[in-house]
Amino acid sequence: MSSNRNRVIFSVALTVVGYLVIAGAAGGFAVAGDSLSTRETAAKRALLLNENECTLLTLINRARTRRGLKALVLRASLYRAAKAHSQEMIRLDYFSHLSTAGRSPQSRAKRAGYGASGYSSWSLAEVIAWGSGSAGSPAAVFQSWMCSPGHRAILLGKRWRDIGVGRAKGTFRGLSGVRMYTVDVGRRVR
């Protein structure tokens, strides 16, 4: 009930003001509608984070703030890029930072609207994971990233300001109920 109410409030507020801070059962985080136009309807373009995405975003930002780092701001464009990549990996049964069409995380982010145009500096990094059962929970995925020096360095990097978190669920490599995660982090400086 609370999750559905938060999604509705989130959709309406994001369309009306373009920026919203949500405090829900999973914790609080900032959302910026960087490429949402006022002409688009909430139903078409609102960020409807599922519970797993909210939890993972909260875990990442909690780890950052506990270390004196800034919480990352959820960007609509990075969310779309991360969500689409997770969905594609499930649908096409592969696991890679490069899409089957050869698109890099940077290319996918630019196509989703998180581009370098108008900025003096632009950078992006990505982490991906998948799991089934308890190994596919946001907590388990987050813990595995924190135990990996390379993934940990990305998620806790001081340079990052923006984030997109996408999760898809389906059959992967013959296993049903697999959750596939993509997290894109970025920074643009004018």
XYZ file of N, CA, C and O in Angstrom:
760
model
N 0.832 -1.191 0.000
C 0.000 0.000 0.000
C 0.873 1.250 0.000
O 0.728 2.104 -0.838
N 1.829 1.322 0.924
C 2.714 2.474 1.003
C 3.540 2.610 -0.264
O 3.755 3.699 -0.761
N 4.001 1.481 -0.811
C 4.798 1.503 -2.032
C 3.988 2.058 -3.199
O 4.472 2.878 -3.965
N 2.750 1.609 -3.355
C 1.909 2.117 -4.436
C 1.616 3.595 -4.252
O 1.621 4.359 -5.201
N 1.354 4.012 -3.028
C 1.080 5.419 -2.754
C 2.313 6.256 -3.085
O 2.206 7.298 -3.709
N 3.508 5.785 -2.693
C 4.731 6.519 -3.001
C 4.930 6.626 -4.507
O 5.375 7.647 -5.006
N 4.625 5.560 -5.256
C 4.785 5.597 -6.708
C 3.859 6.634 -7.329
O 4.252 7.362 -8.222
N 2.625 6.697 -6.856
C 1.671 7.661 -7.394
C 2.118 9.070 -7.057
O 2.166 9.942 -7.919
N 2.475 9.312 -5.809
C 2.947 10.631 -5.384
C 4.186 11.006 -6.179
O 4.310 12.117 -6.674
N 5.094 10.064 -6.331
C 6.332 10.265 -7.069
C 6.034 10.668 -8.510
O 6.566 11.631 -9.026
N 5.134 9.953 -9.167
C 4.800 10.230 -10.565
C 4.236 11.632 -10.738
O 4.657 12.372 -11.607
N 3.280 11.984 -9.914
C 2.630 13.278 -10.024
C 3.602 14.400 -9.694
O 3.736 15.361 -10.442
N 4.324 14.278 -8.592
C 5.229 15.340 -8.169
C 6.362 15.525 -9.164
O 6.760 16.649 -9.447
N 6.889 14.441 -9.714
C 7.981 14.546 -10.664
C 7.531 15.296 -11.912
O 8.252 16.125 -12.438
N 6.340 15.041 -12.354
C 5.819 15.722 -13.532
C 5.575 17.194 -13.252
O 5.872 18.051 -14.074
N 5.084 17.504 -12.081
C 4.729 18.879 -11.748
C 5.960 19.730 -11.464
O 6.104 20.814 -12.007
N 6.875 19.252 -10.638
C 7.990 20.094 -10.231
C 9.337 19.664 -10.776
O 10.283 20.430 -10.738
N 9.475 18.443 -11.253
C 10.738 18.029 -11.836
C 11.791 17.624 -10.826
O 12.825 17.095 -11.178
N 11.577 17.874 -9.563
C 12.547 17.503 -8.539
C 11.784 17.139 -7.290
O 10.858 17.824 -6.901
N 12.195 16.043 -6.678
C 11.436 15.567 -5.540
C 12.349 14.802 -4.609
O 13.219 14.079 -5.045
N 12.156 14.952 -3.333
C 12.835 14.108 -2.364
C 11.786 13.185 -1.783
O 10.763 13.634 -1.278
N 12.038 11.893 -1.896
C 11.092 10.901 -1.407
C 11.668 10.259 -0.156
O 12.814 9.851 -0.139
N 10.871 10.150 0.852
C 11.237 9.383 2.033
C 10.185 8.297 2.163
O 9.033 8.571 2.445
N 10.564 7.086 1.893
C 9.621 5.982 1.946
C 10.110 4.912 2.890
O 11.042 5.120 3.667
N 9.503 3.762 2.796
C 9.876 2.651 3.668
C 11.318 2.233 3.457
O 11.978 1.781 4.363
N 11.806 2.383 2.229
C 13.170 1.958 1.928
C 14.197 3.028 2.278
O 15.384 2.795 2.187
N 13.798 4.201 2.664
C 14.737 5.260 2.991
C 14.489 6.469 2.114
O 13.538 6.511 1.360
N 15.372 7.455 2.185
C 15.193 8.670 1.408
C 16.233 8.802 0.328
O 17.344 8.336 0.470
N 15.859 9.449 -0.763
C 16.806 9.729 -1.825
C 16.286 10.864 -2.671
O 15.113 11.173 -2.666
N 17.191 11.486 -3.399
C 16.827 12.621 -4.233
C 16.616 12.163 -5.666
O 17.302 11.278 -6.143
N 15.667 12.780 -6.333
C 15.351 12.451 -7.715
C 15.352 13.720 -8.531
O 14.756 14.707 -8.132
N 16.020 13.695 -9.652
C 16.007 14.846 -10.547
C 15.521 14.398 -11.907
O 16.031 13.451 -12.471
N 14.536 15.083 -12.424
C 13.990 14.759 -13.735
C 14.735 15.514 -14.816
O 14.208 16.440 -15.396
N 15.969 15.125 -15.096
C 16.847 15.877 -15.979
C 16.364 16.000 -17.409
O 16.637 16.979 -18.061
N 15.658 15.028 -17.908
C 15.240 15.134 -19.299
C 13.737 14.956 -19.452
O 13.264 14.621 -20.517
N 13.007 15.186 -18.403
C 11.560 15.097 -18.489
C 11.020 16.431 -18.985
O 11.367 17.474 -18.477
N 10.161 16.394 -19.976
C 9.581 17.626 -20.475
C 8.195 17.800 -19.874
O 7.531 16.822 -19.530
N 7.759 19.034 -19.764
C 6.441 19.292 -19.186
C 5.336 18.792 -20.099
O 4.209 18.627 -19.659
N 5.651 18.529 -21.368
C 4.657 18.023 -22.311
C 4.393 16.531 -22.120
O 3.411 16.006 -22.590
N 5.316 15.853 -21.473
C 5.152 14.411 -21.311
C 4.273 14.117 -20.107
O 4.334 14.811 -19.095
N 3.484 13.092 -20.207
C 2.592 12.742 -19.109
C 3.313 11.896 -18.077
O 4.300 11.232 -18.373
N 2.784 11.914 -16.873
C 3.364 11.122 -15.800
C 3.324 9.638 -16.145
O 4.258 8.900 -15.846
N 2.275 9.206 -16.784
C 2.136 7.788 -17.120
C 3.212 7.327 -18.086
O 3.666 6.187 -18.012
N 3.659 8.204 -18.978
C 4.644 7.817 -19.977
C 6.065 7.891 -19.453
O 6.909 7.093 -19.829
N 6.396 8.891 -18.625
C 7.786 9.154 -18.318
C 8.164 9.133 -16.836
O 9.319 9.355 -16.522
N 7.229 8.886 -15.955
C 7.553 8.908 -14.526
C 8.498 7.769 -14.190
O 8.483 6.718 -14.809
N 9.319 7.987 -13.217
C 10.229 6.953 -12.737
C 9.482 6.110 -11.719
O 9.193 6.575 -10.629
N 9.159 4.914 -12.087
C 8.458 4.019 -11.173
C 9.440 2.978 -10.679
O 9.498 1.860 -11.174
N 10.252 3.371 -9.729
C 11.230 2.450 -9.177
C 10.515 1.318 -8.458
O 9.613 1.550 -7.666
N 10.955 0.094 -8.732
C 10.382 -1.021 -7.983
C 11.077 -1.116 -6.625
O 12.058 -0.406 -6.361
N 10.581 -1.969 -5.779
C 11.111 -2.074 -4.416
C 12.595 -2.431 -4.402
O 13.366 -1.881 -3.621
N 13.011 -3.355 -5.279
C 14.428 -3.726 -5.341
C 15.301 -2.546 -5.732
O 16.395 -2.346 -5.167
N 14.858 -1.746 -6.698
C 15.628 -0.575 -7.131
C 15.722 0.457 -6.015
O 16.801 1.018 -5.772
N 14.622 0.697 -5.325
C 14.629 1.643 -4.192
C 15.586 1.183 -3.105
O 16.362 1.977 -2.568
N 15.526 -0.101 -2.789
C 16.391 -0.646 -1.737
C 17.860 -0.529 -2.120
O 18.692 -0.113 -1.306
N 18.193 -0.886 -3.344
C 19.586 -0.818 -3.785
C 20.091 0.616 -3.782
O 21.200 0.892 -3.311
N 19.282 1.545 -4.260
C 19.662 2.954 -4.239
C 19.899 3.431 -2.810
O 20.881 4.121 -2.523
N 19.042 3.028 -1.908
C 19.191 3.407 -0.503
C 20.473 2.826 0.092
O 21.206 3.527 0.798
N 20.763 1.567 -0.197
C 21.987 0.941 0.320
C 23.236 1.659 -0.196
O 24.188 1.897 0.563
N 23.234 1.998 -1.473
C 24.389 2.700 -2.058
C 24.557 4.069 -1.408
O 25.663 4.424 -0.969
N 23.479 4.825 -1.324
C 23.593 6.172 -0.740
C 23.902 6.143 0.751
O 24.627 6.994 1.248
N 23.385 5.156 1.445
C 23.705 5.025 2.876
C 25.196 4.750 3.054
O 25.856 5.341 3.914
N 25.760 3.854 2.237
C 27.195 3.556 2.317
C 28.028 4.793 2.006
O 29.062 5.037 2.644
N 27.589 5.572 1.064
C 28.323 6.788 0.696
C 28.279 7.823 1.823
O 29.319 8.367 2.210
N 27.094 8.099 2.337
C 26.980 9.146 3.353
C 27.663 8.740 4.661
O 28.186 9.596 5.363
N 27.672 7.465 4.967
C 28.377 7.002 6.174
C 29.878 7.201 6.065
O 30.579 7.212 7.071
N 30.377 7.364 4.855
C 31.800 7.598 4.618
C 32.097 9.064 4.313
O 33.172 9.409 3.850
N 31.109 9.912 4.542
C 31.291 11.345 4.323
C 31.174 11.769 2.871
O 31.542 12.896 2.532
N 30.659 10.893 2.010
C 30.486 11.215 0.593
C 29.062 11.717 0.357
O 28.152 11.419 1.128
N 28.873 12.446 -0.720
C 27.543 12.930 -1.064
C 26.682 11.774 -1.567
O 27.160 10.883 -2.268
N 25.398 11.825 -1.210
C 24.437 10.878 -1.781
C 24.296 11.188 -3.262
O 24.387 12.343 -3.680
N 24.093 10.155 -4.059
C 23.930 10.322 -5.499
C 22.487 10.697 -5.819
O 21.554 10.254 -5.157
N 22.317 11.508 -6.849
C 21.001 11.979 -7.274
C 20.514 11.085 -8.405
O 21.212 10.899 -9.400
N 19.341 10.545 -8.243
C 18.749 9.699 -9.274
C 18.360 10.553 -10.468
O 17.605 11.516 -10.335
N 18.897 10.210 -11.638
C 18.606 10.926 -12.879
C 17.717 10.074 -13.768
O 17.971 8.883 -13.950
N 16.710 10.684 -14.331
C 15.774 9.973 -15.195
C 16.491 9.287 -16.352
O 16.199 8.140 -16.686
N 17.437 9.977 -16.962
C 18.140 9.418 -18.118
C 18.996 8.217 -17.730
O 19.023 7.204 -18.447
N 19.689 8.286 -16.610
C 20.503 7.148 -16.167
C 19.626 5.987 -15.722
O 19.968 4.822 -15.930
N 18.487 6.303 -15.120
C 17.538 5.255 -14.754
C 17.076 4.512 -16.011
O 17.054 3.286 -16.057
N 16.698 5.261 -17.040
C 16.238 4.624 -18.282
C 17.332 3.759 -18.899
O 17.066 2.652 -19.373
N 18.568 4.250 -18.908
C 19.677 3.483 -19.479
C 19.918 2.202 -18.682
O 20.090 1.121 -19.258
N 19.923 2.308 -17.356
C 20.176 1.141 -16.505
C 19.032 0.129 -16.611
O 19.272 -1.078 -16.735
N 17.813 0.609 -16.571
C 16.649 -0.275 -16.649
C 16.619 -1.016 -17.986
O 16.422 -2.232 -18.040
N 16.832 -0.274 -19.073
C 16.804 -0.886 -20.406
C 17.904 -1.931 -20.554
O 17.688 -2.986 -21.164
N 19.080 -1.671 -19.986
C 20.175 -2.636 -20.102
C 19.859 -3.909 -19.322
O 20.077 -5.027 -19.819
N 19.327 -3.767 -18.116
C 18.941 -4.955 -17.333
C 17.875 -5.761 -18.072
O 17.959 -6.997 -18.143
N 16.897 -5.077 -18.634
C 15.837 -5.766 -19.368
C 16.382 -6.480 -20.597
O 15.996 -7.616 -20.891
N 17.292 -5.818 -21.311
C 17.874 -6.434 -22.499
C 18.701 -7.667 -22.149
O 18.646 -8.683 -22.853
N 19.470 -7.585 -21.060
C 20.289 -8.742 -20.675
C 19.413 -9.945 -20.334
O 19.753 -11.083 -20.686
N 18.291 -9.721 -19.670
C 17.361 -10.822 -19.380
C 16.742 -11.339 -20.679
O 16.738 -12.537 -20.956
N 16.238 -10.425 -21.491
C 15.524 -10.802 -22.712
C 16.422 -11.561 -23.698
O 16.009 -12.541 -24.299
N 17.679 -11.121 -23.833
C 18.589 -11.727 -24.810
C 19.569 -12.719 -24.183
O 20.460 -13.226 -24.869
N 19.416 -12.968 -22.876
C 20.178 -14.007 -22.180
C 21.699 -13.817 -22.271
O 22.440 -14.718 -22.663
N 22.166 -12.617 -21.918
C 23.610 -12.363 -21.864
C 23.926 -11.523 -20.630
O 23.029 -10.952 -20.006
N 25.208 -11.452 -20.285
C 25.644 -10.678 -19.128
C 26.946 -9.975 -19.499
O 28.005 -10.603 -19.580
N 26.862 -8.685 -19.772
C 28.036 -7.938 -20.217
C 27.754 -6.444 -20.127
O 26.606 -6.010 -20.213
N 28.828 -5.670 -20.008
C 28.689 -4.211 -20.060
C 28.416 -3.754 -21.486
O 27.822 -2.699 -21.689
N 28.850 -4.518 -22.463
C 28.567 -4.202 -23.859
C 27.269 -4.873 -24.269
O 27.073 -6.062 -24.011
N 26.396 -4.119 -24.935
C 25.146 -4.703 -25.417
C 25.447 -5.648 -26.576
O 26.556 -5.643 -27.124
N 24.474 -6.436 -26.965
C 24.679 -7.348 -28.093
C 24.917 -6.570 -29.385
O 25.500 -7.101 -30.325
N 24.487 -5.306 -29.411
C 24.740 -4.443 -30.569
C 26.085 -3.728 -30.451
O 26.428 -2.909 -31.305
N 26.834 -4.012 -29.386
C 28.150 -3.406 -29.193
C 28.136 -2.045 -28.528
O 29.157 -1.358 -28.500
N 27.005 -1.642 -27.945
C 26.926 -0.338 -27.282
C 27.538 -0.404 -25.890
O 27.203 -1.271 -25.091
N 28.386 0.565 -25.600
C 29.031 0.678 -24.290
C 28.077 1.336 -23.303
O 27.070 1.940 -23.706
N 28.381 1.270 -22.011
C 27.563 2.002 -21.035
C 27.476 3.499 -21.367
O 26.415 4.110 -21.231
N 28.578 4.084 -21.806
C 28.587 5.500 -22.154
C 27.652 5.780 -23.327
O 26.896 6.755 -23.314
N 27.694 4.931 -24.329
C 26.821 5.093 -25.491
C 25.355 4.956 -25.103
O 24.507 5.745 -25.539
N 25.039 3.968 -24.272
C 23.651 3.763 -23.845
C 23.154 4.946 -23.020
O 22.004 5.384 -23.157
N 24.014 5.497 -22.146
C 23.628 6.645 -21.322
C 23.356 7.865 -22.203
O 22.374 8.587 -21.986
N 24.209 8.088 -23.183
C 24.002 9.219 -24.100
C 22.693 9.053 -24.868
O 21.930 10.013 -25.017
N 22.412 7.849 -25.343
C 21.172 7.592 -26.083
C 19.943 7.825 -25.200
O 18.881 8.194 -25.694
N 20.086 7.614 -23.891
C 18.973 7.808 -22.955
C 18.843 9.255 -22.492
O 17.934 9.581 -21.736
N 19.768 10.126 -22.929
C 19.668 11.540 -22.592
C 20.703 12.059 -21.609
O 20.701 13.238 -21.277
N 21.596 11.196 -21.129
C 22.643 11.647 -20.203
C 23.907 11.893 -21.032
O 24.835 11.107 -21.037
N 23.904 13.002 -21.755
C 24.986 13.274 -22.689
C 25.959 14.323 -22.201
O 25.797 14.913 -21.135
N 26.963 14.565 -23.020
C 28.026 15.501 -22.705
C 27.772 16.890 -23.279
O 28.459 17.841 -22.913
N 26.789 17.016 -24.161
C 26.521 18.292 -24.814
C 26.198 19.374 -23.781
O 25.329 19.198 -22.927
N 26.935 20.489 -23.871
C 26.722 21.596 -22.952
C 27.524 21.488 -21.664
O 27.412 22.337 -20.788
N 28.338 20.457 -21.540
C 29.140 20.246 -20.332
C 30.616 20.247 -20.685
O 31.019 19.738 -21.734
N 31.442 20.783 -19.803
C 32.887 20.796 -20.048
C 33.528 19.466 -19.706
O 34.609 19.140 -20.199
N 32.861 18.697 -18.868
C 33.389 17.401 -18.433
C 32.234 16.427 -18.275
O 31.152 16.807 -17.810
N 32.465 15.181 -18.675
C 31.432 14.145 -18.625
C 32.105 12.814 -18.375
O 33.097 12.475 -19.023
N 31.582 12.048 -17.413
C 32.132 10.711 -17.179
C 31.043 9.795 -16.649
O 30.045 10.248 -16.076
N 31.251 8.490 -16.837
C 30.250 7.505 -16.470
C 30.929 6.178 -16.172
O 31.943 5.840 -16.793
N 30.366 5.435 -15.233
C 30.831 4.077 -14.928
C 29.609 3.213 -14.648
O 28.525 3.731 -14.361
N 29.797 1.914 -14.704
C 28.672 0.992 -14.542
C 29.097 -0.240 -13.760
O 30.228 -0.712 -13.892
N 28.172 -0.744 -12.961
C 28.326 -2.056 -12.327
C 27.075 -2.862 -12.659
O 25.981 -2.305 -12.754
N 27.253 -4.161 -12.857
C 26.134 -5.049 -13.155
C 26.243 -6.288 -12.279
O 27.329 -6.648 -11.821
N 25.116 -6.913 -12.034
C 25.079 -8.143 -11.237
C 23.787 -8.880 -11.526
O 22.817 -8.291 -11.996
N 23.789 -10.183 -11.231
C 22.548 -10.953 -11.312
C 22.581 -12.018 -10.237
O 23.638 -12.412 -9.747
N 21.391 -12.449 -9.854
C 21.277 -13.508 -8.863
C 19.854 -14.016 -8.803
O 18.929 -13.358 -9.257
N 19.710 -15.207 -8.245
C 18.371 -15.764 -8.048
C 18.216 -16.115 -6.575
O 19.198 -16.260 -5.850
N 16.965 -16.229 -6.149
C 16.708 -16.502 -4.737
C 17.282 -15.395 -3.876
O 17.308 -14.228 -4.269
N 17.805 -15.755 -2.718
C 18.356 -14.745 -1.818
C 19.609 -14.083 -2.400
O 19.919 -12.940 -2.067
N 20.318 -14.767 -3.303
C 21.506 -14.184 -3.937
C 21.138 -13.057 -4.899
O 21.993 -12.282 -5.302
N 19.864 -12.948 -5.252
C 19.407 -11.884 -6.128
C 18.771 -10.725 -5.389
O 18.256 -9.801 -6.019
N 18.820 -10.760 -4.073
C 18.244 -9.653 -3.297
C 19.146 -8.426 -3.409
O 20.352 -8.546 -3.632
N 18.583 -7.229 -3.257
C 19.415 -6.025 -3.300
C 20.549 -6.059 -2.275
O 21.668 -5.654 -2.581
N 20.272 -6.573 -1.084
C 21.309 -6.634 -0.044
C 22.455 -7.550 -0.455
O 23.627 -7.219 -0.255
N 22.140 -8.709 -1.034
C 23.187 -9.650 -1.454
C 24.010 -9.077 -2.605
O 25.244 -9.198 -2.624
N 23.345 -8.452 -3.558
C 24.049 -7.850 -4.691
C 24.943 -6.719 -4.203
O 26.114 -6.621 -4.575
N 24.402 -5.862 -3.354
C 25.184 -4.759 -2.804
C 26.403 -5.282 -2.048
O 27.518 -4.784 -2.220
N 26.203 -6.311 -1.224
C 27.310 -6.880 -0.449
C 28.389 -7.443 -1.373
O 29.580 -7.277 -1.118
N 27.984 -8.101 -2.457
C 28.983 -8.645 -3.383
C 29.780 -7.521 -4.040
O 30.989 -7.633 -4.219
N 29.126 -6.418 -4.379
C 29.848 -5.285 -4.944
C 30.801 -4.670 -3.922
O 31.911 -4.285 -4.262
N 30.385 -4.597 -2.666
C 31.247 -4.016 -1.636
C 32.467 -4.895 -1.346
O 33.500 -4.407 -0.889
N 32.357 -6.184 -1.624
C 33.483 -7.115 -1.419
C 34.432 -7.157 -2.620
O 35.475 -7.799 -2.548
N 34.073 -6.505 -3.698
C 34.900 -6.454 -4.902
C 35.563 -5.081 -4.982
O 34.863 -4.067 -5.113
N 36.898 -5.007 -4.887
C 37.567 -3.695 -4.887
C 37.182 -2.802 -6.071
O 36.962 -1.601 -5.896
N 37.066 -3.354 -7.266
C 36.730 -2.549 -8.432
C 35.324 -1.995 -8.384
O 35.091 -0.809 -8.662
N 34.357 -2.844 -8.015
C 32.968 -2.399 -7.925
C 32.782 -1.409 -6.773
O 32.082 -0.409 -6.906
N 33.426 -1.697 -5.662
C 33.352 -0.813 -4.498
C 33.893 0.578 -4.837
O 33.301 1.590 -4.479
N 35.010 0.606 -5.566
C 35.618 1.889 -5.946
C 34.671 2.707 -6.828
O 34.617 3.937 -6.709
N 33.933 2.038 -7.685
C 32.976 2.757 -8.531
C 31.845 3.319 -7.685
O 31.541 4.512 -7.742
N 31.204 2.480 -6.880
C 30.041 2.918 -6.109
C 30.377 3.970 -5.059
O 29.545 4.810 -4.727
N 31.596 3.925 -4.529
C 31.995 4.875 -3.498
C 32.928 5.960 -4.042
O 33.575 6.670 -3.273
N 32.998 6.094 -5.348
C 33.866 7.093 -5.961
C 33.425 8.510 -5.635
O 32.237 8.845 -5.736
N 34.372 9.344 -5.252
C 34.077 10.741 -4.883
C 33.610 11.571 -6.068
O 32.878 12.533 -5.895
N 34.017 11.192 -7.272
C 33.708 12.018 -8.444
C 32.238 11.966 -8.843
O 31.740 12.874 -9.470
N 31.538 10.889 -8.509
C 30.180 10.685 -9.003
C 29.157 11.558 -8.283
O 29.251 11.767 -7.084
N 28.154 12.020 -9.040
C 27.080 12.836 -8.477
C 25.701 12.279 -8.823
O 24.738 12.552 -8.131
N 25.605 11.518 -9.932
C 24.320 11.066 -10.454
C 24.282 9.538 -10.521
O 25.331 8.892 -10.605
N 23.068 8.995 -10.532
C 22.926 7.540 -10.553
C 21.642 7.134 -11.272
O 20.668 7.891 -11.313
N 21.680 5.953 -11.831
C 20.506 5.281 -12.361
C 20.570 3.832 -11.925
O 21.635 3.208 -12.007
N 19.491 3.293 -11.419
C 19.429 1.914 -10.933
C 18.304 1.212 -11.669
O 17.163 1.665 -11.633
N 18.632 0.116 -12.342
C 17.616 -0.634 -13.066
C 17.674 -2.109 -12.736
O 18.754 -2.699 -12.689
N 16.500 -2.713 -12.497
C 16.406 -4.145 -12.203
C 15.360 -4.766 -13.110
O 14.301 -4.197 -13.324
N 15.685 -5.916 -13.663
C 14.725 -6.686 -14.442
C 14.682 -8.093 -13.861
O 15.654 -8.562 -13.271
N 13.546 -8.744 -14.016
C 13.378 -10.090 -13.479
C 12.877 -11.006 -14.584
O 12.028 -10.614 -15.383
N 13.438 -12.213 -14.638
C 13.007 -13.159 -15.656
C 13.859 -14.411 -15.643
O 14.567 -14.691 -14.680
N 13.814 -15.131 -16.744
C 14.602 -16.346 -16.899
C 15.928 -15.990 -17.555
O 15.974 -15.290 -18.566
N 17.011 -16.462 -16.950
C 18.358 -16.168 -17.434
C 19.181 -17.441 -17.333
O 19.238 -18.057 -16.268
N 19.772 -17.837 -18.451
C 20.587 -19.050 -18.508
C 19.843 -20.265 -17.943
O 20.420 -21.090 -17.229
N 18.558 -20.330 -18.225
C 17.729 -21.454 -17.797
C 17.186 -21.369 -16.388
O 16.410 -22.230 -15.976
N 17.574 -20.360 -15.636
C 17.080 -20.179 -14.262
C 15.920 -19.194 -14.264
O 16.044 -18.083 -14.794
N 14.815 -19.559 -13.663
C 13.689 -18.622 -13.569
C 13.834 -17.776 -12.308
O 14.511 -18.159 -11.358
N 13.197 -16.622 -12.312
C 13.211 -15.741 -11.145
C 14.528 -15.020 -10.918
O 14.794 -14.538 -9.818
N 15.347 -14.902 -11.939
C 16.627 -14.199 -11.819
C 16.365 -12.692 -11.817
O 15.537 -12.187 -12.570
N 17.077 -11.989 -10.938
C 17.036 -10.528 -10.917
C 18.359 -10.013 -11.471
O 19.427 -10.404 -11.000
N 18.255 -9.171 -12.476
C 19.410 -8.585 -13.166
C 19.480 -7.106 -12.816
O 18.486 -6.390 -12.942
N 20.638 -6.657 -12.354
C 20.808 -5.272 -11.912
C 21.854 -4.546 -12.763
O 22.892 -5.117 -13.092
N 21.568 -3.304 -13.053
C 22.533 -2.388 -13.673
C 22.499 -1.097 -12.877
O 21.425 -0.559 -12.599
N 23.675 -0.610 -12.502
C 23.794 0.696 -11.845
C 24.762 1.525 -12.673
O 25.906 1.119 -12.892
N 24.281 2.661 -13.158
C 25.126 3.622 -13.886
C 25.337 4.828 -12.995
O 24.364 5.370 -12.452
N 26.588 5.238 -12.835
C 26.915 6.443 -12.074
C 27.615 7.408 -13.006
O 28.355 6.999 -13.903
N 27.337 8.694 -12.819
C 27.930 9.663 -13.722
C 28.163 11.006 -13.073
O 27.755 11.254 -11.939
N 28.834 11.834 -13.848
C 29.066 13.219 -13.413
C 29.209 14.078 -14.657
O 29.935 13.733 -15.578
N 28.492 15.193 -14.626
C 28.617 16.190 -15.689
C 28.915 17.528 -15.034
O 28.298 17.882 -14.036
N 29.881 18.234 -15.600
C 30.272 19.550 -15.067
C 30.143 20.572 -16.187
O 30.638 20.350 -17.279
N 29.479 21.664 -15.887
C 29.313 22.736 -16.891
C 30.580 23.547 -17.005
O 31.360 23.663 -16.175
